[in-house]
Short mmCIF file of the C-alpha atoms (twelve columns), coordinates in Angstrom:
data_MODEL
# 
_entry.id   MODEL 
# 
loop_
_atom_site.group_PDB 
_atom_site.id 
_atom_site.type_symbol 
_atom_site.label_atom_id 
_atom_site.label_alt_id 
_atom_site.label_comp_id 
_atom_site.label_asym_id 
_atom_site.label_seq_id 
_atom_site.Cartn_x 
_atom_site.Cartn_y 
_atom_site.Cartn_z 
_atom_site.pdbx_PDB_model_num 
ATOM 1   C CA . MET A 1   0.000   0.000  0.000   1 
ATOM 2   C CA . LYS A 2   1.447   3.331  -1.068  1 
ATOM 3   C CA . LEU A 3   0.928   6.138  1.459   1 
ATOM 4   C CA . VAL A 4   1.585   9.745  0.472   1 
ATOM 5   C CA . SER A 5   0.913   13.031 2.198   1 
ATOM 6   C CA . ILE A 6   0.362   14.886 -1.087  1 
ATOM 7   C CA . ASP A 7   -3.078  15.023 -2.689  1 
ATOM 8   C CA . THR A 8   -2.067  13.303 -5.911  1 
ATOM 9   C CA . ILE A 9   0.504   10.887 -7.238  1 
ATOM 10  C CA . PRO A 10  2.284   12.555 -10.162 1 
ATOM 11  C CA . GLY A 11  1.662   10.782 -13.469 1 
ATOM 12  C CA . VAL A 12  -0.886  8.389  -11.980 1 
ATOM 13  C CA . GLU A 13  -4.625  8.370  -12.632 1 
ATOM 14  C CA . PHE A 14  -6.838  6.919  -9.945  1 
ATOM 15  C CA . GLU A 15  -10.400 6.418  -8.812  1 
ATOM 16  C CA . ILE A 16  -11.295 7.883  -5.427  1 
ATOM 17  C CA . LEU A 17  -12.820 5.266  -3.129  1 
ATOM 18  C CA . GLY A 18  -13.413 7.420  -0.062  1 
ATOM 19  C CA . ILE A 19  -11.985 8.643  3.203   1 
ATOM 20  C CA . VAL A 20  -10.322 6.059  5.427   1 
ATOM 21  C CA . LYS A 21  -9.143  6.428  8.983   1 
ATOM 22  C CA . GLY A 22  -7.561  4.577  11.839  1 
ATOM 23  C CA . THR A 23  -7.698  5.608  15.459  1 
ATOM 24  C CA . ILE A 24  -6.375  4.444  18.792  1 
ATOM 25  C CA . VAL A 25  -6.673  5.738  22.325  1 
ATOM 26  C CA . GLN A 26  -3.518  4.931  24.249  1 
ATOM 27  C CA . SER A 27  -3.085  5.369  27.987  1 
ATOM 28  C CA . LYS A 28  0.026   6.170  29.924  1 
ATOM 29  C CA . ASN A 29  1.291   3.806  32.561  1 
ATOM 30  C CA . ILE A 30  2.505   4.544  36.073  1 
ATOM 31  C CA . GLY A 31  6.150   3.907  35.193  1 
ATOM 32  C CA . ARG A 32  6.026   6.365  32.300  1 
ATOM 33  C CA . ASP A 33  4.240   8.952  34.462  1 
ATOM 34  C CA . PHE A 34  6.915   8.651  37.154  1 
ATOM 35  C CA . MET A 35  9.751   9.020  34.634  1 
ATOM 36  C CA . ALA A 36  7.951   11.940 32.952  1 
ATOM 37  C CA . GLY A 37  7.741   13.659 36.319  1 
ATOM 38  C CA . MET A 38  11.470  13.162 36.832  1 
ATOM 39  C CA . LYS A 39  12.257  14.487 33.330  1 
ATOM 40  C CA . SER A 40  10.146  17.586 33.937  1 
ATOM 41  C CA . ILE A 41  12.526  18.475 36.753  1 
ATOM 42  C CA . VAL A 42  15.771  18.068 34.779  1 
ATOM 43  C CA . GLY A 43  14.469  18.548 31.222  1 
ATOM 44  C CA . GLY A 44  14.995  16.470 28.102  1 
ATOM 45  C CA . GLU A 45  13.081  14.025 25.963  1 
ATOM 46  C CA . ILE A 46  10.525  11.836 27.680  1 
ATOM 47  C CA . VAL A 47  11.431  8.628  25.870  1 
ATOM 48  C CA . GLY A 48  8.547   6.605  27.309  1 
ATOM 49  C CA . TYR A 49  5.990   9.021  25.873  1 
ATOM 50  C CA . THR A 50  7.821   9.224  22.549  1 
ATOM 51  C CA . GLU A 51  7.719   5.435  22.289  1 
ATOM 52  C CA . MET A 52  4.040   5.349  23.295  1 
ATOM 53  C CA . LEU A 53  3.052   7.894  20.629  1 
ATOM 54  C CA . THR A 54  5.189   6.218  17.960  1 
ATOM 55  C CA . GLU A 55  3.451   2.910  18.676  1 
ATOM 56  C CA . ALA A 56  0.048   4.626  18.627  1 
ATOM 57  C CA . ARG A 57  0.789   6.226  15.222  1 
ATOM 58  C CA . GLN A 58  1.871   2.845  13.836  1 
ATOM 59  C CA . LEU A 59  -1.333  1.172  15.049  1 
ATOM 60  C CA . ALA A 60  -3.529  4.000  13.743  1 
ATOM 61  C CA . THR A 61  -1.765  3.775  10.361  1 
ATOM 62  C CA . LYS A 62  -2.270  0.006  10.227  1 
ATOM 63  C CA . ARG A 63  -5.982  0.407  10.969  1 
ATOM 64  C CA . MET A 64  -6.275  3.043  8.229   1 
ATOM 65  C CA . VAL A 65  -4.496  0.753  5.744   1 
ATOM 66  C CA . ASP A 66  -6.722  -2.177 6.739   1 
ATOM 67  C CA . GLU A 67  -9.814  -0.061 6.043   1 
ATOM 68  C CA . ALA A 68  -8.405  0.995  2.651   1 
ATOM 69  C CA . GLU A 69  -7.623  -2.617 1.725   1 
ATOM 70  C CA . GLU A 70  -11.238 -3.564 2.485   1 
ATOM 71  C CA . LEU A 71  -12.252 -1.005 -0.162  1 
ATOM 72  C CA . GLY A 72  -9.788  -2.488 -2.669  1 
ATOM 73  C CA . ALA A 73  -7.444  0.506  -2.569  1 
ATOM 74  C CA . ASP A 74  -3.919  0.548  -3.986  1 
ATOM 75  C CA . ALA A 75  -2.874  3.746  -2.235  1 
ATOM 76  C CA . ILE A 76  -3.890  6.376  0.292   1 
ATOM 77  C CA . ILE A 77  -3.317  10.008 -0.641  1 
ATOM 78  C CA . GLY A 78  -3.427  13.086 1.570   1 
ATOM 79  C CA . VAL A 79  -2.371  11.121 4.657   1 
ATOM 80  C CA . ARG A 80  -2.602  13.176 7.837   1 
ATOM 81  C CA . TYR A 81  -2.199  12.531 11.554  1 
ATOM 82  C CA . GLY A 82  -3.892  14.169 14.493  1 
ATOM 83  C CA . SER A 83  -3.787  13.705 18.226  1 
ATOM 84  C CA . SER A 84  -5.702  14.926 21.214  1 
ATOM 85  C CA . GLN A 85  -5.843  14.373 24.925  1 
ATOM 86  C CA . VAL A 86  -8.906  12.311 25.820  1 
ATOM 87  C CA . MET A 87  -8.316  12.198 29.581  1 
ATOM 88  C CA . ASP A 88  -5.446  13.177 31.858  1 
ATOM 89  C CA . THR A 89  -3.946  9.748  31.280  1 
ATOM 90  C CA . ALA A 90  -4.873  8.985  27.662  1 
ATOM 91  C CA . ALA A 91  -4.293  10.366 24.179  1 
ATOM 92  C CA . GLU A 92  -6.038  9.644  20.901  1 
ATOM 93  C CA . VAL A 93  -4.034  9.338  17.682  1 
ATOM 94  C CA . LEU A 94  -5.893  9.516  14.367  1 
ATOM 95  C CA . ALA A 95  -4.548  8.693  10.893  1 
ATOM 96  C CA . TYR A 96  -6.681  9.560  7.873   1 
ATOM 97  C CA . GLY A 97  -6.524  10.028 4.124   1 
ATOM 98  C CA . THR A 98  -8.274  9.272  0.835   1 
ATOM 99  C CA . ALA A 99  -8.237  5.689  -0.427  1 
ATOM 100 C CA . VAL A 100 -7.695  5.401  -4.183  1 
ATOM 101 C CA . LYS A 101 -7.635  2.666  -6.820  1 
ATOM 102 C CA . ILE A 102 -4.899  3.203  -9.412  1 
ATOM 103 C CA . LYS A 103 -6.211  3.011  -12.980 1 
ATOM 104 C CA . GLU A 104 -4.258  0.797  -15.335 1 
ATOM 105 C CA . LYS A 105 -2.695  2.526  -18.305 1 
ATOM 106 C CA . LYS A 106 -4.227  1.541  -21.628 1 
# 
């Protein structure tokens, strides 16, 4: 599955199948919260949160791709990511784009 953030694939004609998305709500754990608290004192990257959000983006992307495959898509254009805090201890990550079927050249 080809994923691109641009709204077209140069030189390729395609049929638009529709919007697809993948979402996940991921919660923090006590160990990460403790280490985040320590990092806020001394500064620096909070590796536990970085890893958590990277994993959440990967899962959201996989769910978006799965939805596109169900539509028979060859690619997803205009891929975007969003995130928001759902609760004090949880964040939502959303991946979305437009599923397309590449037209064969005649």
